Coordinates of C-alpha atoms in Angstrom, one line a residue:
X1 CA 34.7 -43.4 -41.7
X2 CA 34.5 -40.5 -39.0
X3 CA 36.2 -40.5 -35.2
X4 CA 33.6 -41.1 -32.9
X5 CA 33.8 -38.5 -30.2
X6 CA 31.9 -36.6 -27.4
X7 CA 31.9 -33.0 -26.6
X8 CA 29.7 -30.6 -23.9
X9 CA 29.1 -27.2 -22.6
X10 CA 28.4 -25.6 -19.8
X11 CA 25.7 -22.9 -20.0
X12 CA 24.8 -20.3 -17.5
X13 CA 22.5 -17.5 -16.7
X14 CA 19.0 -19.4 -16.6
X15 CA 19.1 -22.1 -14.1
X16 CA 19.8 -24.7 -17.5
X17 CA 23.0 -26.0 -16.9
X18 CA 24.0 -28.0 -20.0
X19 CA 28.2 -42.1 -13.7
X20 CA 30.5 -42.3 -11.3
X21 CA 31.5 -41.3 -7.8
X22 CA 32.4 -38.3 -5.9
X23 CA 35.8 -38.0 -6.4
X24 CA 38.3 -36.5 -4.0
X25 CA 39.7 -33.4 -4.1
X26 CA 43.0 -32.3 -5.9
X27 CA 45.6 -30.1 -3.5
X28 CA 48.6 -28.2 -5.4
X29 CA 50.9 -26.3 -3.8
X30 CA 55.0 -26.1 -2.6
X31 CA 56.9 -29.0 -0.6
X32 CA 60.8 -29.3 -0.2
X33 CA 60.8 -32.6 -2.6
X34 CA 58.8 -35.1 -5.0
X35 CA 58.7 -35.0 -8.6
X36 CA 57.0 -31.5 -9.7
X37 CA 54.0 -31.8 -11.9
X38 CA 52.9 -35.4 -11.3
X39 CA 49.9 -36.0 -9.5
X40 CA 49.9 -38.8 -6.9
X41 CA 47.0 -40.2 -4.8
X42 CA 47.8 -39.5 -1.0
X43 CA 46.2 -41.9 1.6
X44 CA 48.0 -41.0 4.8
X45 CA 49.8 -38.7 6.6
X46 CA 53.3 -40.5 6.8
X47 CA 52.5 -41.2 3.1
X48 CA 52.7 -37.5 2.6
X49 CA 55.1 -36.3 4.4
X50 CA 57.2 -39.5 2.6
X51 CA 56.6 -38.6 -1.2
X52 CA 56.8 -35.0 -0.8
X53 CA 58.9 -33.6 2.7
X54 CA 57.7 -30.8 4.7
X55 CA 56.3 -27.2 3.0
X56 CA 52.6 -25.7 2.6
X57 CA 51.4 -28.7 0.8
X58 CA 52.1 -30.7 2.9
X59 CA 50.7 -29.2 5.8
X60 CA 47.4 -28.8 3.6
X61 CA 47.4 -32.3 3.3
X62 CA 48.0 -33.5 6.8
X63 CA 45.6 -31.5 7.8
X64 CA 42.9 -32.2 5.3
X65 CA 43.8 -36.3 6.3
X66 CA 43.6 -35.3 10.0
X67 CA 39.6 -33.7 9.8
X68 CA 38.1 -35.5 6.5
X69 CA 40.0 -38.9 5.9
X70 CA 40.5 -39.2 2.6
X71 CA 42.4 -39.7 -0.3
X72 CA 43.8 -36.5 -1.5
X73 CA 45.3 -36.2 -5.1
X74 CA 48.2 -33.9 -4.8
X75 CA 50.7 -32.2 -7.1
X76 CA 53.2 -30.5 -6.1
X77 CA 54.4 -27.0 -8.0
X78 CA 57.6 -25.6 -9.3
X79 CA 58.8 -24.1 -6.1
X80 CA 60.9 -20.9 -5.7
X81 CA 62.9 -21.5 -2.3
X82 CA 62.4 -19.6 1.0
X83 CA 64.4 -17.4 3.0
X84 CA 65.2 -16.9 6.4
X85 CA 65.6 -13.4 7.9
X86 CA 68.3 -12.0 10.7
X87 CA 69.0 -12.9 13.8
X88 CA 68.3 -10.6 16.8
X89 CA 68.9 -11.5 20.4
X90 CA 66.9 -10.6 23.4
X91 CA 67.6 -11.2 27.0
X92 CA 70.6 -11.0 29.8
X93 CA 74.1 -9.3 29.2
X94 CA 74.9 -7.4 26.4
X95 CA 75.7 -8.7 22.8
X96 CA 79.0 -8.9 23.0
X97 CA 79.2 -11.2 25.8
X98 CA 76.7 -13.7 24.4
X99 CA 77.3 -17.0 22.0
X100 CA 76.2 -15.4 18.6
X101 CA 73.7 -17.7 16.7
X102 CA 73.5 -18.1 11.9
X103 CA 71.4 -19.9 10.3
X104 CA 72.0 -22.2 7.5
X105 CA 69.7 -23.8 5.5
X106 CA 66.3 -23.4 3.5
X107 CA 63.5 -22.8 5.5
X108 CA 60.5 -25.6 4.2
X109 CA 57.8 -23.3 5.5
X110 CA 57.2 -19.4 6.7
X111 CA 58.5 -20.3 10.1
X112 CA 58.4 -17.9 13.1
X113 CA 61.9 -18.9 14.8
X114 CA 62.7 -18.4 18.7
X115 CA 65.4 -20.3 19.8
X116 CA 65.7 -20.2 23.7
X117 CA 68.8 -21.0 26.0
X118 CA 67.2 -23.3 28.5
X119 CA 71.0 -23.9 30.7
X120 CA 73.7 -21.8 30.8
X121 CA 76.9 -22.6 28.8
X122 CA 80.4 -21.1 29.6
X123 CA 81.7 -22.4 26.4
X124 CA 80.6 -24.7 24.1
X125 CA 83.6 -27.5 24.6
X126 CA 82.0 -27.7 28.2
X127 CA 78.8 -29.3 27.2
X128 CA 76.6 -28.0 29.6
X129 CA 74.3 -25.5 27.2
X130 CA 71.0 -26.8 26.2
X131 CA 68.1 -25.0 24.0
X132 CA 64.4 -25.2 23.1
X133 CA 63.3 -24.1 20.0
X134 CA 59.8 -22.5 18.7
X135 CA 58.9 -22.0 15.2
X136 CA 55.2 -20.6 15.8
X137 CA 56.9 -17.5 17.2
X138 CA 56.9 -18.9 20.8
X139 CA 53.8 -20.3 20.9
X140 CA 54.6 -24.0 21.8
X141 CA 58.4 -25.3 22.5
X142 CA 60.1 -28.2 21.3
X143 CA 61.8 -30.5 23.9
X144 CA 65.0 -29.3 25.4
X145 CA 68.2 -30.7 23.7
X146 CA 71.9 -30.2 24.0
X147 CA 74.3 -27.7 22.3
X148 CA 77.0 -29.6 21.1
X149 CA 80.8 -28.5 20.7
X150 CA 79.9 -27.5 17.1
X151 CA 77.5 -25.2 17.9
X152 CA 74.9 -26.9 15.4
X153 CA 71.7 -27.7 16.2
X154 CA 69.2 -28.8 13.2
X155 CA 65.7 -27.5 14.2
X156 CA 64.1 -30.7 13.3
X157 CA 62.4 -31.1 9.9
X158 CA 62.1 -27.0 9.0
X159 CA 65.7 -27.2 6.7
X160 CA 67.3 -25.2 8.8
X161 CA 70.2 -25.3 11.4
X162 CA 71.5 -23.0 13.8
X163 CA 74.7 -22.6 14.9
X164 CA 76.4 -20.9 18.0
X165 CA 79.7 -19.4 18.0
X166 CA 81.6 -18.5 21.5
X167 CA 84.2 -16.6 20.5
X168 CA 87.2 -18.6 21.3
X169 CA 85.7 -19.5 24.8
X170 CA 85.4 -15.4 25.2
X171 CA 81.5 -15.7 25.4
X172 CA 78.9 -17.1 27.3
X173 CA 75.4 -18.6 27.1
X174 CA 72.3 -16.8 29.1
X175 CA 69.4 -19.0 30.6
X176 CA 66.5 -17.4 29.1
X177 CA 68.6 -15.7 26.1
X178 CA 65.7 -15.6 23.4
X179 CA 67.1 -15.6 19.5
X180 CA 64.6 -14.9 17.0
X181 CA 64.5 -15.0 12.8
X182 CA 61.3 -15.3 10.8
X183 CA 61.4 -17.3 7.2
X184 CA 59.4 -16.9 4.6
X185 CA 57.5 -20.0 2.9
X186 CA 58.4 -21.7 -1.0
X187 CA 56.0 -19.8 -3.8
X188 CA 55.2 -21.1 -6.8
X189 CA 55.1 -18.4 -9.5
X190 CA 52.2 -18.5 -12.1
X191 CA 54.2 -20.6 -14.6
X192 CA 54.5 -22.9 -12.2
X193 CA 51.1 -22.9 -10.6
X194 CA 49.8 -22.9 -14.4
X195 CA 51.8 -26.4 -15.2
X196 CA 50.6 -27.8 -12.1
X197 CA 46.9 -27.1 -12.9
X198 CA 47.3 -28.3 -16.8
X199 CA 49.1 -31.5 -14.7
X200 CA 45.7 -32.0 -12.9
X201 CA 43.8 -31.8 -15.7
X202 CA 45.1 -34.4 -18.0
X203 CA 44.6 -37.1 -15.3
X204 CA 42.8 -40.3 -15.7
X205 CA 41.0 -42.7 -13.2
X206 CA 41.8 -43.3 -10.5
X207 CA 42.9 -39.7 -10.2
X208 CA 40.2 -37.8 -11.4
X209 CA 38.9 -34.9 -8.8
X210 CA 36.1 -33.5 -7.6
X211 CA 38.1 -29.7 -6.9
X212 CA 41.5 -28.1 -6.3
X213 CA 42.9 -26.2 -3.3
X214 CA 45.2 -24.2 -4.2
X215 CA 47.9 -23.8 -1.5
X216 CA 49.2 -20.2 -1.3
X217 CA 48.3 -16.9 -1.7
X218 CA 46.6 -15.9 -5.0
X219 CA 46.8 -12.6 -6.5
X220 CA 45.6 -11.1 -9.7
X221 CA 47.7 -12.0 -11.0
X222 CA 47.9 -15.7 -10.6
X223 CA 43.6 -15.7 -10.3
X224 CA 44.2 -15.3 -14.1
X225 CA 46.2 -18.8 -14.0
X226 CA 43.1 -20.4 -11.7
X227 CA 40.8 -18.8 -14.5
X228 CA 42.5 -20.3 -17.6
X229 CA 42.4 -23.9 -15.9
X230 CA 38.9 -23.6 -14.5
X231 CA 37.5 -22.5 -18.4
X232 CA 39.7 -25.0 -20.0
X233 CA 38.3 -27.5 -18.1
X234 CA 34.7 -26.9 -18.7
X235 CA 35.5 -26.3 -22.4
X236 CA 36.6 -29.9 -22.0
X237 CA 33.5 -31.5 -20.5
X238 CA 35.6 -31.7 -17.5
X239 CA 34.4 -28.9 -14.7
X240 CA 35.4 -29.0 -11.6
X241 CA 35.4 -26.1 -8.6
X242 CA 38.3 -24.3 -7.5
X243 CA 39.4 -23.3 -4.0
X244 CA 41.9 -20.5 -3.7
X245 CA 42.7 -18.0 -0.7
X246 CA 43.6 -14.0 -1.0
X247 CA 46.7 -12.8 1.7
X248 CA 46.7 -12.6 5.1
X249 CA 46.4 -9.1 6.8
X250 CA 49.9 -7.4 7.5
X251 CA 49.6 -7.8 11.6
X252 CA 53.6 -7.1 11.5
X253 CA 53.0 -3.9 9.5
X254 CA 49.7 -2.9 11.7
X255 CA 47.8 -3.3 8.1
X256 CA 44.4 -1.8 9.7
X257 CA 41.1 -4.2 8.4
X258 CA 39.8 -1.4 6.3
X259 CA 43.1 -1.2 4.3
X260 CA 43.5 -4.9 4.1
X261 CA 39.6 -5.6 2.9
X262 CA 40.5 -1.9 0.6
X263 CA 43.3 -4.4 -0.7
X264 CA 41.2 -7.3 -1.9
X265 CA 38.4 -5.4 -2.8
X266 CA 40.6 -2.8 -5.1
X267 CA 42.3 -3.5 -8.2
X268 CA 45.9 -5.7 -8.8
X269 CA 46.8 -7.0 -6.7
X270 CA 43.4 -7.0 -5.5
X271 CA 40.4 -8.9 -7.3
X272 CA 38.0 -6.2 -9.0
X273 CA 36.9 -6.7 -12.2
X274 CA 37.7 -10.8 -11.7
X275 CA 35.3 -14.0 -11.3
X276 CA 34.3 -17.1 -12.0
X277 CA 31.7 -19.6 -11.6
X278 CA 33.0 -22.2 -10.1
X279 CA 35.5 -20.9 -8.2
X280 CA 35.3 -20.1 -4.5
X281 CA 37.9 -17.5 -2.9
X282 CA 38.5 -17.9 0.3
X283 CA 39.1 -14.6 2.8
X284 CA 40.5 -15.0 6.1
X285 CA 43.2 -16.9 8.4
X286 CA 42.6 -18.6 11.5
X287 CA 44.9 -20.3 14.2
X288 CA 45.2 -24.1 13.7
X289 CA 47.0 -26.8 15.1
X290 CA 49.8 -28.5 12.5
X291 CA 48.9 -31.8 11.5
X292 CA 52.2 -32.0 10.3
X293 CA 55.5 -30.5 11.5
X294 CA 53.6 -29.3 14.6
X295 CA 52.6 -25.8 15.9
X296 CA 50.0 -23.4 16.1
X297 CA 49.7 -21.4 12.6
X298 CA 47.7 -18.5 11.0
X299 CA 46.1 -20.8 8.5
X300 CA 43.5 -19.9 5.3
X301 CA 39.9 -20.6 5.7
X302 CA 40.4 -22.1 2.7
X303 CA 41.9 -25.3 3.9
X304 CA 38.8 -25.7 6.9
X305 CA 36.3 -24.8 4.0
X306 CA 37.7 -27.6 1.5
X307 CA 38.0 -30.1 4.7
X308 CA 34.1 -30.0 5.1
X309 CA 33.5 -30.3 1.3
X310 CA 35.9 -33.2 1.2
X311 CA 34.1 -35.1 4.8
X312 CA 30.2 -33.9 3.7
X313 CA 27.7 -34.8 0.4
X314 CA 28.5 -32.7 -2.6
X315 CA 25.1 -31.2 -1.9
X316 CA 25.8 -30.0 1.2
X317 CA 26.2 -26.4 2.9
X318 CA 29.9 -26.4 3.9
X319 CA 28.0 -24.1 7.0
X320 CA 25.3 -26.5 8.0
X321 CA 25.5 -26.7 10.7
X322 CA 23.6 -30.2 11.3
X323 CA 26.8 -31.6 9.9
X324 CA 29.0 -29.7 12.7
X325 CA 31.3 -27.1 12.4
X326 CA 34.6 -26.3 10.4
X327 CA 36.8 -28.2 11.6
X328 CA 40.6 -27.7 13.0
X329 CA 40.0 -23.8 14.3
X330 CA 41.0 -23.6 17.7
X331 CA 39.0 -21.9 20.4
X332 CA 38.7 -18.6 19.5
X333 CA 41.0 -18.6 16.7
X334 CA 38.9 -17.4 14.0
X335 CA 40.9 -13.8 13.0
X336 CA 38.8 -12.6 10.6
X337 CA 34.5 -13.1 11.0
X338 CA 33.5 -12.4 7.4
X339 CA 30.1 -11.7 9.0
X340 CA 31.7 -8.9 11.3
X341 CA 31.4 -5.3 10.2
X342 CA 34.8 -4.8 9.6
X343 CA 34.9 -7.8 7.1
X344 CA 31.1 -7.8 6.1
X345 CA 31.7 -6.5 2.9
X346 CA 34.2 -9.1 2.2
X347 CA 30.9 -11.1 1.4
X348 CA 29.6 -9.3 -0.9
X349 CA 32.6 -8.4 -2.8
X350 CA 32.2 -12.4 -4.0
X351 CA 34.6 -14.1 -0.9
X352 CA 33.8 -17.3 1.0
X353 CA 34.8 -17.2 4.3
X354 CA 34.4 -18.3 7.9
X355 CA 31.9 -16.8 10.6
X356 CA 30.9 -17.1 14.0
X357 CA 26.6 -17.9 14.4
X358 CA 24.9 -17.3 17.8
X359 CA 24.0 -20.4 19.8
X360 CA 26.9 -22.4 17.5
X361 CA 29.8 -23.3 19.3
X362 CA 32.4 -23.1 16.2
X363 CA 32.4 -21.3 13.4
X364 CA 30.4 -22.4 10.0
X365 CA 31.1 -21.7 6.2
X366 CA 29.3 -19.2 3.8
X367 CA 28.6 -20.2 0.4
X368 CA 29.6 -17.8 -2.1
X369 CA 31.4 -18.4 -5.2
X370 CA 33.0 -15.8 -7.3
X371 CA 30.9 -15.7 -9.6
X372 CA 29.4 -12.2 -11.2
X373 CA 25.8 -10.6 -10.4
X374 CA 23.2 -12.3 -12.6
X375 CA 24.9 -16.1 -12.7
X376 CA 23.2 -19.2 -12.0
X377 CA 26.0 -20.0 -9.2
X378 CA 25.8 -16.1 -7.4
X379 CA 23.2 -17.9 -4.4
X380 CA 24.6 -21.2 -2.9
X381 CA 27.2 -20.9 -5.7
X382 CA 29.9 -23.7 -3.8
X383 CA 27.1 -26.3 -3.6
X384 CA 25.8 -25.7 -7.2
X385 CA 29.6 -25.7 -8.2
X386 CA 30.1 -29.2 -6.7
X387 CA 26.3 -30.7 -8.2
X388 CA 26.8 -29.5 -11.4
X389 CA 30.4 -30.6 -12.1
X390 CA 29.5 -33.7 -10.7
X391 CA 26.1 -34.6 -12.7
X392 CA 27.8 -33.1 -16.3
X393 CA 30.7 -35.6 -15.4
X394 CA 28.2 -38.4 -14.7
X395 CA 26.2 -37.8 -17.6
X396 CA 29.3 -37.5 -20.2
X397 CA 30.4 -41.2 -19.0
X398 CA 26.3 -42.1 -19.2
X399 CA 26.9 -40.7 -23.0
X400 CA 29.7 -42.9 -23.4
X401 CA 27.4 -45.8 -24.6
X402 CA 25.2 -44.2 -26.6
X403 CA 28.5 -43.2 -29.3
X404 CA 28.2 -45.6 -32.6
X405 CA 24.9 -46.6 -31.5
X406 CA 22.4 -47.2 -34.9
X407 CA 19.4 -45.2 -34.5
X408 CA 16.0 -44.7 -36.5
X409 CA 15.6 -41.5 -38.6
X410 CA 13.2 -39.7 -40.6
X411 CA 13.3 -38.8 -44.0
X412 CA 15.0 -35.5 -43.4
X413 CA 17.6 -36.9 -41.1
X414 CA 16.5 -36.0 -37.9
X415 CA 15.9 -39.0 -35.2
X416 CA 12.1 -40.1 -35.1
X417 CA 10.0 -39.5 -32.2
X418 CA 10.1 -42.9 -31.0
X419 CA 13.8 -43.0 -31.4
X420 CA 14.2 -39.6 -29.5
X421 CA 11.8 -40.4 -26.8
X422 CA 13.4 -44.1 -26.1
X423 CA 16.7 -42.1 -25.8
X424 CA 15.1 -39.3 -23.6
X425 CA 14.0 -41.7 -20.8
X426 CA 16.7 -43.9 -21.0
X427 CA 19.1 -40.9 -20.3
X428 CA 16.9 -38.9 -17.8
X429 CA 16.0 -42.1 -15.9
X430 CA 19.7 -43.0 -15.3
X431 CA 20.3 -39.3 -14.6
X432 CA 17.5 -39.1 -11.8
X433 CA 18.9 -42.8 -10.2
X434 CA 22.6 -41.1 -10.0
X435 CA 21.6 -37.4 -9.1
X436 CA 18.0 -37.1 -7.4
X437 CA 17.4 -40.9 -6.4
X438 CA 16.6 -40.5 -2.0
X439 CA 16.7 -43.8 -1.7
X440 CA 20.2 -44.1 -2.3
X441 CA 21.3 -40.9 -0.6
X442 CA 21.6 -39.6 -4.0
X443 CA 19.4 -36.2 -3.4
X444 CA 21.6 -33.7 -4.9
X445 CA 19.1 -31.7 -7.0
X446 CA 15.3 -31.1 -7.0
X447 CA 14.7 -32.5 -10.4
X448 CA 16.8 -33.7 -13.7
X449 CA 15.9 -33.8 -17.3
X450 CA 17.5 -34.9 -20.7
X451 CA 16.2 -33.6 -24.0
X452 CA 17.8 -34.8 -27.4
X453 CA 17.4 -32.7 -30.6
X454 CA 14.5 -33.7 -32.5
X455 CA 15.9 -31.4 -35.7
X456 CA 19.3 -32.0 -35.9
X457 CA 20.2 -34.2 -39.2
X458 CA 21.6 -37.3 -37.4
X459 CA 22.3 -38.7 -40.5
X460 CA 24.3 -37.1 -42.6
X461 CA 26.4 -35.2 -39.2
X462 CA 26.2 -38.2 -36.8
X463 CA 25.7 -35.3 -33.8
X464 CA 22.9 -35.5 -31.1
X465 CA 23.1 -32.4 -29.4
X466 CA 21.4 -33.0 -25.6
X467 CA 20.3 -30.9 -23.1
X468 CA 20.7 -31.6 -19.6
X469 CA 19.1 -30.0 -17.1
X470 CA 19.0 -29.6 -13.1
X471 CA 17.2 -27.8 -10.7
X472 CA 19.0 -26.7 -7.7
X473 CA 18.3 -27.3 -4.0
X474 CA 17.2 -24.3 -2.2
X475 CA 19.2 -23.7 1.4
X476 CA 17.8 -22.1 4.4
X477 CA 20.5 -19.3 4.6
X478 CA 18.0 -16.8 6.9
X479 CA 15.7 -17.8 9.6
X480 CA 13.1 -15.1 10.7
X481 CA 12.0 -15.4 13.7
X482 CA 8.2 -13.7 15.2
X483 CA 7.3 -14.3 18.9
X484 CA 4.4 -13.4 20.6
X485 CA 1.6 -14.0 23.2
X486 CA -1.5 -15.0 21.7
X487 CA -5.1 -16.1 22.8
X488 CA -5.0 -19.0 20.7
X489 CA -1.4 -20.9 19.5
X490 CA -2.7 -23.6 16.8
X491 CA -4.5 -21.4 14.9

């Protein structure tokens, strides 16, 4: 007696690419608590910010609820802790006659900190001082609230508290008396992005995804961890696409563009010499409203790029703009326009990213993946990505019945023709009703096909190797335009 089992491949390089739903997509990343490595179903904001705090993944998923619904399945990494920074004061009187302000705490999140005095305080016993506090670096306030006679004032839901000191009644509090401190955000190192990923993996329905985001910046180091997940998966039957996002530009350290795109484009930590099929990486940050702990923030395009894949048909451009643009960028906020010249060559160096398109009042998405130069998924490579994960894992679950079946052979082992046609249909039929079927919205491809082996020896190896194979969409990425006075205009 034999184990009955089911394998596939993936194949590339000649438009043959070897039943279910679409499936949402899986987010990993840092938070300040849940169980590490488990990957929960996440329906709701409050949900979210319940089973796993505040942090980067978090704010992912807030903001992926906010512009595409939902579910999300999340997993939260192995976290290495942030930091926050020193404390400098600016504003009236010098140093030594103003309250000095520590911080205590670990920051959930890369936090820009201004803490402003708001009313004056002679000492803290007197109860009159009262603060605002910013962490987008000043660009939105919280509501005012009162110092107490501690001196301790917990800055919301970041981890952190602040506390003034008076010096024994010596020192005062300055209306308008700015005090600033920058944190930096939770990382996950490869080890633990890598059990996170191999977490993901291993899941069963109802958890299955259609993709990962991966929340946080992604070196060359940590592609390789991306890498190993997205070929284990495939070598499973299981591929699915990847989202992942290279640093922002050093604005702090006047990083000029062509040293930051010299960055990514150049070797470790850059990304020469890497790719992969069915993985997107994401260039560029833009300013974003938090969905979560509130703010304005440099965000990764990554997270508006895997909002319109999660709200829009798998076969979709995540730039068409028919289906509106990215969402969650605020007026004006797109920092870097991959379609710019400083940033053009960003595109062709194998990054998605975000651009602005005349006569579109947004920005839209590009396509690329990062695969190499001669690959099936090099053109329209996110929206091929998505179809063919998709149709290998619908067809794998189609295969599912056919294991054990009795068939009809020939002499020599092989299946007859009636036997291999009758399985041929069958297969294709139910491929073309789940993958190119209009009538059911189901238009993901321009045509499918099956073919089993007709000289494989069924008999003695009970193996039917299959071929399945899809022809892509085409997408409209150009349009040329030719105006003109004529004579005649229907002709």
């Amino acid at each position: 007696m034999a184990l009955a089992s089911i394998t596939g491949t993936l194949n590339n390089r000649g438009l043959g690419l070897p039943r279910g739903t679409v499936r949402p997509i899986g987010v990993v990343g840092c938070s300040s608590s849940g169980t590490v490595d488990t990957p929960t179903m996440i329906y709701s904001r409050d949900q979210a910010i319940s089973t796993f705090g505040h942090g980067p993944l978090v704010e992912a998923l807030c903001f992926l609820i906010a512009y595409a619904g939902g579910p999300f399945v999340a997993t939260r990494a192995t976290t290495t802790a942030g930091s926050a920074g020193s404390v400098t004061r600016a504003g009236t009187g010098s140093d030594s006659d103003a309250w000095a302000m520590t911080v205590s705490g670990t920051p959930r999140d890369a936090y820009s900190v201004k803490v402003k005095v708001t009313r004056y305080g002679a000492t803290l016993e007197a109860l009159t001082a009262a603060i605002r506090y910013s962490i987008d670096g000043g660009q939105t306030y919280n509501a005012e609230q009162p110092v107490p006679s501690s001196g301790a004032v917990v800055l919301g839901d970041t981890g952190l508290t602040v506390t003034f000191a008076d010096d024994s009644d010596a020192d005062e509090a300055f209306v308008d008396d700015v005090y600033s401190f920058t944190c930096t955000a939770p990382v996950w190192d490869t080890t633990g992005l890598g059990t996170a990923l191999a977490a993901m993996k291993n899941v069963a329905d109802p958890l299955w995804h259609d993709g990962v985001l991966v929340v946080g910046n992604v070196a060359a180091s940590s592609w390789t961890t991306v890498k190993a997940s997205h070929d284990a998966l495939i070598s499973a039957a299981k591929p699915r696409w990847f989202i992942v996002n290279a640093r922002d530009q050093d604005v702090a350290g006047a990083e000029s563009d062509s040293t930051y795109v010299a960055s990514l484009l150049g070797g470790s930590p850059g990304f020469a010499g890497t790719s992969g099929d069915l993985i997107a990486r994401a260039f560029g940050f833009a300013l974003t409203d938090s969905q979560g702990i509130g703010g304005i923030w440099r965000r990764p395009v990554s997270w508006h790029i895997a909002a319109a894949l999660a709200a829009r048909p798998l076969h979709h451009h995540p730039g068409r703009v028919k289906s509106g643009v990215l969402p969650g960028i605020r007026e004006n906020g797109l920092l870097h326009d991959i379609s710019s010249t400083a940033f053009s060559s960003m595109d062709t160096g194998g990054f998605v990213g975000a651009q602005k398109l005349e006569g579109v009042a947004g920005y839209i998405a590009t396509d690329r993946t990062a695969a190499a130069a001669g690959s099936d998924f090099a053109t329209a490579g996110v929206m091929r990505a998505r179809v063919i994960g998709y149709a290998t894992r619908v067809f794998m679950q189609r295969c599912v019945e056919e294991v054990n079946v009795e068939r009809e052979v020939n002499d020599d082992g092989t299946l007859t023709a009636a036997e291999a046609d009758a399985l041929d249909e069958a297969l294709t039929s139910y491929m073309v009703g789940e993958v190119n079927n209009p009538r059911l919205n189901r238009k993901y491809c321009t045509d499918v096909g099956v073919t089993v082996s007709r000289t494989a020896n069924v008999r003695d190896t009970g193996q039917i190797p299959t071929r399945l194979r899809v022809k892509p969409l085409a997408y409209s990425n150009f349009i040329t335009i030719e105006a003109a006075f004529a004579a005649s205009v229907r002709s």
